[in-house]
mmCIF file of C-alpha atoms in Angstrom:
data_model
loop_
_atom_site.group_PDB
_atom_site.id
_atom_site.type_symbol
_atom_site.label_atom_id
_atom_site.label_comp_id
_atom_site.label_asym_id
_atom_site.label_seq_id
_atom_site.Cartn_x
_atom_site.Cartn_y
_atom_site.Cartn_z
ATOM 1 C CA MET A 1087 8.008 11.215 12.014
ATOM 2 C CA PRO A 1088 5.966 11.917 15.201
ATOM 3 C CA ARG A 1089 2.901 9.907 15.818
ATOM 4 C CA PRO A 1090 0.558 13.033 15.958
ATOM 5 C CA VAL A 1091 1.767 13.938 12.422
ATOM 6 C CA ILE A 1092 1.176 10.483 11.128
ATOM 7 C CA TRP A 1093 -2.311 10.429 12.725
ATOM 8 C CA LEU A 1094 -3.141 13.767 10.842
ATOM 9 C CA LEU A 1095 -1.665 12.252 7.614
ATOM 10 C CA ILE A 1096 -4.086 9.269 7.478
ATOM 11 C CA ALA A 1097 -7.150 10.830 9.393
ATOM 12 C CA ALA A 1098 -7.510 14.474 8.340
ATOM 13 C CA PRO A 1099 -8.283 15.446 4.782
ATOM 14 C CA ALA A 1100 -6.687 18.799 5.061
ATOM 15 C CA THR A 1101 -3.514 17.306 6.247
ATOM 16 C CA LEU A 1102 -3.583 14.859 3.407
ATOM 17 C CA MET A 1103 -3.585 17.705 0.810
ATOM 18 C CA ILE A 1104 -0.495 19.134 2.571
ATOM 19 C CA VAL A 1105 1.154 15.745 2.308
ATOM 20 C CA PHE A 1106 0.144 15.562 -1.420
ATOM 21 C CA PHE A 1107 1.947 18.700 -2.353
ATOM 22 C CA ILE A 1108 4.960 17.522 -0.393
ATOM 23 C CA LEU A 1109 4.943 14.378 -2.446
ATOM 24 C CA VAL A 1110 4.666 16.400 -5.599
ATOM 25 C CA LEU A 1111 7.834 18.236 -4.593
ATOM 26 C CA THR A 1112 9.603 14.964 -3.882
ATOM 27 C CA ARG A 1113 8.582 13.062 -6.925
ATOM 28 C CA PRO A 1114 10.767 10.218 -8.277
ATOM 29 C CA GLY A 1115 14.477 11.080 -8.079
ATOM 30 C CA ALA A 1116 14.306 12.615 -4.576
ATOM 31 C CA GLU A 1117 15.821 10.952 -1.627
ATOM 32 C CA ALA A 1118 13.452 9.970 1.149
ATOM 33 C CA PRO A 1119 14.540 9.671 4.828
ATOM 34 C CA ARG A 1120 14.385 6.228 6.212
ATOM 35 C CA GLN A 1121 11.759 5.753 8.915
ATOM 36 C CA ALA A 1122 10.344 3.115 11.123
ATOM 37 C CA GLY A 1123 6.862 1.859 11.231
ATOM 38 C CA VAL A 1124 4.546 4.251 13.051
ATOM 39 C CA ARG A 1125 2.044 2.706 15.564
ATOM 40 C CA ILE A 1126 -1.329 4.494 15.680
ATOM 41 C CA SER A 1127 -3.175 4.971 18.861
ATOM 42 C CA GLY A 1128 -7.013 5.087 19.017
ATOM 43 C CA GLU A 1129 -9.145 3.688 16.184
ATOM 44 C CA ALA A 1130 -8.739 5.141 12.706
ATOM 45 C CA ASN A 1131 -11.474 5.091 10.019
ATOM 46 C CA ILE A 1132 -9.324 3.374 7.446
ATOM 47 C CA GLY A 1133 -10.408 0.688 4.975
ATOM 48 C CA GLY A 1134 -13.771 -0.747 4.169
ATOM 49 C CA PRO A 1135 -15.580 -2.660 1.479
ATOM 50 C CA PHE A 1136 -14.288 -2.867 -2.100
ATOM 51 C CA THR A 1137 -14.937 -4.653 -5.371
ATOM 52 C CA LEU A 1138 -11.873 -4.997 -7.724
ATOM 53 C CA VAL A 1139 -10.269 -7.283 -10.241
ATOM 54 C CA ASP A 1140 -7.134 -9.197 -9.553
ATOM 55 C CA GLN A 1141 -4.237 -10.054 -11.964
ATOM 56 C CA THR A 1142 -6.053 -13.200 -13.039
ATOM 57 C CA GLY A 1143 -9.188 -11.409 -14.033
ATOM 58 C CA ALA A 1144 -11.263 -12.635 -11.113
ATOM 59 C CA THR A 1145 -13.523 -10.291 -9.276
ATOM 60 C CA VAL A 1146 -12.549 -9.929 -5.678
ATOM 61 C CA THR A 1147 -13.850 -8.133 -2.577
ATOM 62 C CA GLU A 1148 -12.428 -7.448 0.842
ATOM 63 C CA ALA A 1149 -14.201 -10.605 2.239
ATOM 64 C CA ASP A 1150 -11.941 -12.720 -0.036
ATOM 65 C CA PHE A 1151 -8.944 -11.796 2.130
ATOM 66 C CA ARG A 1152 -10.474 -12.684 5.478
ATOM 67 C CA GLY A 1153 -8.522 -15.063 7.620
ATOM 68 C CA LYS A 1154 -5.184 -13.386 6.635
ATOM 69 C CA ALA A 1155 -3.608 -10.157 7.505
ATOM 70 C CA MET A 1156 -2.828 -7.781 4.586
ATOM 71 C CA LEU A 1157 -0.043 -5.501 3.732
ATOM 72 C CA ILE A 1158 -1.544 -3.104 1.253
ATOM 73 C CA TYR A 1159 0.294 -0.611 -0.994
ATOM 74 C CA PHE A 1160 -1.336 1.692 -3.437
ATOM 75 C CA GLY A 1161 0.847 2.418 -6.422
ATOM 76 C CA TYR A 1162 1.129 1.659 -10.163
ATOM 77 C CA THR A 1163 3.111 -0.408 -12.455
ATOM 78 C CA TYR A 1164 4.581 2.445 -14.562
ATOM 79 C CA CYS A 1165 6.077 4.031 -11.413
ATOM 80 C CA PRO A 1166 9.749 4.580 -12.032
ATOM 81 C CA ASP A 1167 11.096 4.121 -8.512
ATOM 82 C CA ILE A 1168 9.060 4.862 -5.477
ATOM 83 C CA CYS A 1169 6.569 2.011 -5.909
ATOM 84 C CA PRO A 1170 9.245 -0.592 -6.761
ATOM 85 C CA PHE A 1171 11.366 0.520 -3.708
ATOM 86 C CA SER A 1172 8.246 0.264 -1.409
ATOM 87 C CA LEU A 1173 7.456 -3.300 -2.689
ATOM 88 C CA GLN A 1174 11.075 -4.389 -2.340
ATOM 89 C CA VAL A 1175 10.995 -3.159 1.249
ATOM 90 C CA MET A 1176 7.924 -5.239 1.900
ATOM 91 C CA ALA A 1177 9.532 -8.255 0.315
ATOM 92 C CA ALA A 1178 12.649 -7.801 2.281
ATOM 93 C CA ALA A 1179 10.643 -7.554 5.508
ATOM 94 C CA LEU A 1180 8.607 -10.667 4.715
ATOM 95 C CA ASP A 1181 11.754 -12.617 3.948
ATOM 96 C CA GLN A 1182 13.071 -11.975 7.403
ATOM 97 C CA MET A 1183 10.058 -13.804 8.963
ATOM 98 C CA GLU A 1184 9.563 -17.491 9.663
ATOM 99 C CA PRO A 1185 7.576 -19.311 6.921
ATOM 100 C CA GLU A 1186 4.599 -19.879 9.185
ATOM 101 C CA GLU A 1187 4.475 -16.119 10.007
ATOM 102 C CA ARG A 1188 4.814 -15.285 6.387
ATOM 103 C CA GLU A 1189 1.853 -17.426 5.409
ATOM 104 C CA ARG A 1190 -0.302 -15.429 7.618
ATOM 105 C CA ILE A 1191 0.132 -12.140 5.666
ATOM 106 C CA GLN A 1192 -1.043 -11.386 2.223
ATOM 107 C CA PRO A 1193 0.821 -8.700 0.322
ATOM 108 C CA VAL A 1194 -1.491 -6.554 -1.987
ATOM 109 C CA LEU A 1195 -0.806 -3.835 -4.531
ATOM 110 C CA ILE A 1196 -3.861 -1.681 -5.521
ATOM 111 C CA THR A 1197 -3.243 0.493 -8.499
ATOM 112 C CA VAL A 1198 -3.903 4.263 -8.667
ATOM 113 C CA ASP A 1199 -3.580 4.147 -12.425
ATOM 114 C CA PRO A 1200 -6.385 1.835 -13.693
ATOM 115 C CA GLU A 1201 -6.218 3.385 -17.214
ATOM 116 C CA ARG A 1202 -2.796 1.684 -17.928
ATOM 117 C CA ASP A 1203 -2.830 -1.035 -15.227
ATOM 118 C CA THR A 1204 -4.813 -3.695 -16.920
ATOM 119 C CA VAL A 1205 -5.247 -7.302 -15.625
ATOM 120 C CA GLU A 1206 -2.490 -8.309 -18.106
ATOM 121 C CA GLN A 1207 -0.156 -5.576 -17.032
ATOM 122 C CA LEU A 1208 -0.612 -6.431 -13.362
ATOM 123 C CA ALA A 1209 -0.105 -10.094 -14.132
ATOM 124 C CA GLN A 1210 3.243 -9.513 -15.529
ATOM 125 C CA TYR A 1211 4.330 -6.984 -12.921
ATOM 126 C CA VAL A 1212 3.407 -8.802 -9.660
ATOM 127 C CA THR A 1213 5.580 -11.757 -10.590
ATOM 128 C CA SER A 1214 8.841 -9.871 -10.338
ATOM 129 C CA PRO A 1215 11.279 -11.715 -8.264
ATOM 130 C CA ALA A 1216 12.128 -8.468 -6.474
ATOM 131 C CA PHE A 1217 8.544 -8.217 -5.046
ATOM 132 C CA PRO A 1218 6.943 -10.261 -2.282
ATOM 133 C CA ASP A 1219 6.001 -13.859 -3.110
ATOM 134 C CA GLY A 1220 2.310 -14.154 -3.734
ATOM 135 C CA LEU A 1221 1.841 -10.497 -4.425
ATOM 136 C CA ILE A 1222 -1.751 -9.884 -5.533
ATOM 137 C CA GLY A 1223 -2.333 -6.973 -7.968
ATOM 138 C CA LEU A 1224 -5.874 -5.233 -7.992
ATOM 139 C CA THR A 1225 -7.238 -2.924 -10.522
ATOM 140 C CA GLY A 1226 -10.690 -1.817 -11.501
ATOM 141 C CA THR A 1227 -12.736 1.051 -13.038
ATOM 142 C CA GLU A 1228 -11.928 4.630 -12.205
ATOM 143 C CA ASP A 1229 -14.835 4.832 -9.891
ATOM 144 C CA GLN A 1230 -13.911 1.583 -8.103
ATOM 145 C CA ILE A 1231 -10.303 2.962 -7.586
ATOM 146 C CA ALA A 1232 -11.606 6.231 -6.387
ATOM 147 C CA GLU A 1233 -13.826 4.462 -3.827
ATOM 148 C CA VAL A 1234 -11.040 2.311 -2.361
ATOM 149 C CA THR A 1235 -8.494 5.108 -2.257
ATOM 150 C CA SER A 1236 -11.127 7.222 -0.475
ATOM 151 C CA ALA A 1237 -11.513 4.483 2.203
ATOM 152 C CA TYR A 1238 -7.819 4.243 2.798
ATOM 153 C CA ARG A 1239 -7.364 7.926 2.727
ATOM 154 C CA VAL A 1240 -4.893 7.763 -0.091
ATOM 155 C CA VAL A 1241 -4.332 10.796 -2.390
ATOM 156 C CA TYR A 1242 -3.288 10.593 -5.991
ATOM 157 C CA ARG A 1243 -3.257 12.703 -9.084
ATOM 158 C CA ARG A 1244 -2.131 12.360 -12.817
ATOM 159 C CA ALA A 1245 0.962 14.379 -13.563
ATOM 160 C CA GLY A 1246 1.773 15.116 -17.162
ATOM 161 C CA GLU A 1247 0.293 14.498 -20.605
ATOM 162 C CA GLY A 1248 0.487 11.763 -23.139
ATOM 163 C CA ASP A 1249 1.143 8.143 -22.568
ATOM 164 C CA ASP A 1250 4.212 8.680 -20.387
ATOM 165 C CA TYR A 1251 2.395 10.517 -17.539
ATOM 166 C CA LEU A 1252 3.212 9.890 -13.912
ATOM 167 C CA MET A 1253 0.933 9.455 -10.879
ATOM 168 C CA ASP A 1254 1.725 11.535 -7.835
ATOM 169 C CA HIS A 1255 0.465 9.548 -4.843
ATOM 170 C CA SER A 1256 0.927 9.043 -1.138
ATOM 171 C CA SER A 1257 3.354 6.157 -0.408
ATOM 172 C CA ILE A 1258 2.092 4.258 2.607
ATOM 173 C CA VAL A 1259 1.939 0.538 3.426
ATOM 174 C CA TYR A 1260 -1.267 -0.329 5.379
ATOM 175 C CA LEU A 1261 -1.337 -3.249 7.781
ATOM 176 C CA MET A 1262 -4.948 -4.779 8.176
ATOM 177 C CA ASN A 1263 -5.734 -7.639 10.469
ATOM 178 C CA SER A 1264 -7.333 -10.941 9.534
ATOM 179 C CA ASP A 1265 -10.805 -9.299 9.991
ATOM 180 C CA GLY A 1266 -10.070 -6.423 7.549
ATOM 181 C CA GLU A 1267 -9.590 -3.987 10.217
ATOM 182 C CA PHE A 1268 -6.832 -1.210 10.310
ATOM 183 C CA VAL A 1269 -3.822 -2.001 12.517
ATOM 184 C CA ASP A 1270 -0.820 0.158 11.578
ATOM 185 C CA VAL A 1271 0.957 2.045 8.761
ATOM 186 C CA PHE A 1272 4.369 2.002 7.468
ATOM 187 C CA THR A 1273 5.747 5.234 5.912
ATOM 188 C CA HIS A 1274 7.997 5.546 2.810
ATOM 189 C CA GLY A 1275 11.429 4.512 3.655
ATOM 190 C CA THR A 1276 10.728 2.223 6.470
ATOM 191 C CA ASP A 1277 13.565 -0.017 7.256
ATOM 192 C CA PRO A 1278 12.720 -3.773 6.355
ATOM 193 C CA ALA A 1279 13.988 -4.958 9.787
ATOM 194 C CA ALA A 1280 11.642 -2.558 11.578
ATOM 195 C CA MET A 1281 8.837 -3.545 9.448
ATOM 196 C CA ALA A 1282 9.465 -7.244 10.074
ATOM 197 C CA SER A 1283 9.648 -6.636 13.853
ATOM 198 C CA ARG A 1284 6.381 -4.912 13.949
ATOM 199 C CA LEU A 1285 4.664 -7.526 11.780
ATOM 200 C CA GLN A 1286 5.945 -10.244 14.150
ATOM 201 C CA ASP A 1287 4.708 -8.303 17.222
ATOM 202 C CA PHE A 1288 1.437 -7.874 15.446
ATOM 203 C CA LEU A 1289 1.088 -11.597 14.737
ATOM 204 C CA GLU A 1290 1.889 -12.528 18.344
ATOM 205 C CA GLU A 1291 -0.733 -9.979 19.494
ATOM 206 C CA GLU A 1292 -3.390 -11.368 17.035
ATOM 207 C CA GLY A 1293 -2.560 -15.026 18.099
ATOM 208 C CA ALA A 1294 -2.257 -18.169 16.203
#
């Protein structure tokens, strides 16, 4: 995907709505093209303060992650395939890195389905051996989730009725540096080797 398109995807609300409807048309079951990570030029207004609850029930803020880079994915535990696939890609990328490199990156899942993704549900989900080691799951109130998704330019919407509803949402992995500042994004279908290579380049740029 061309860089200008990615820039619009994360920075322009109008473009996000277009992406949202594309995602609706390519809901679980559709095949996504494999793409590499996309480097963003200039400064993007992505990220910011948040107050959420982790899978242990502890209240956390963005300040609790200072000192480590973060790989943040917005999804939900009842997602049938897109979210597990994205977290598996993240895990595969991190597994290709040296242990000391891996220790400098914190993988995070922030739910877009706080109604069902309770602390207990997240605690069970993030321990899957298919997902990154040390994956932290974050949930909160509807308002708290709306605030953090807005800060990261994530679009999501409930689809369906009853207890078996799905959540249509953008599928992007965000790379944030150790100061909580936006660095890069990885689109859905990114190859794990490409993600690992970009992460290693980033760690080298950021320094030990």
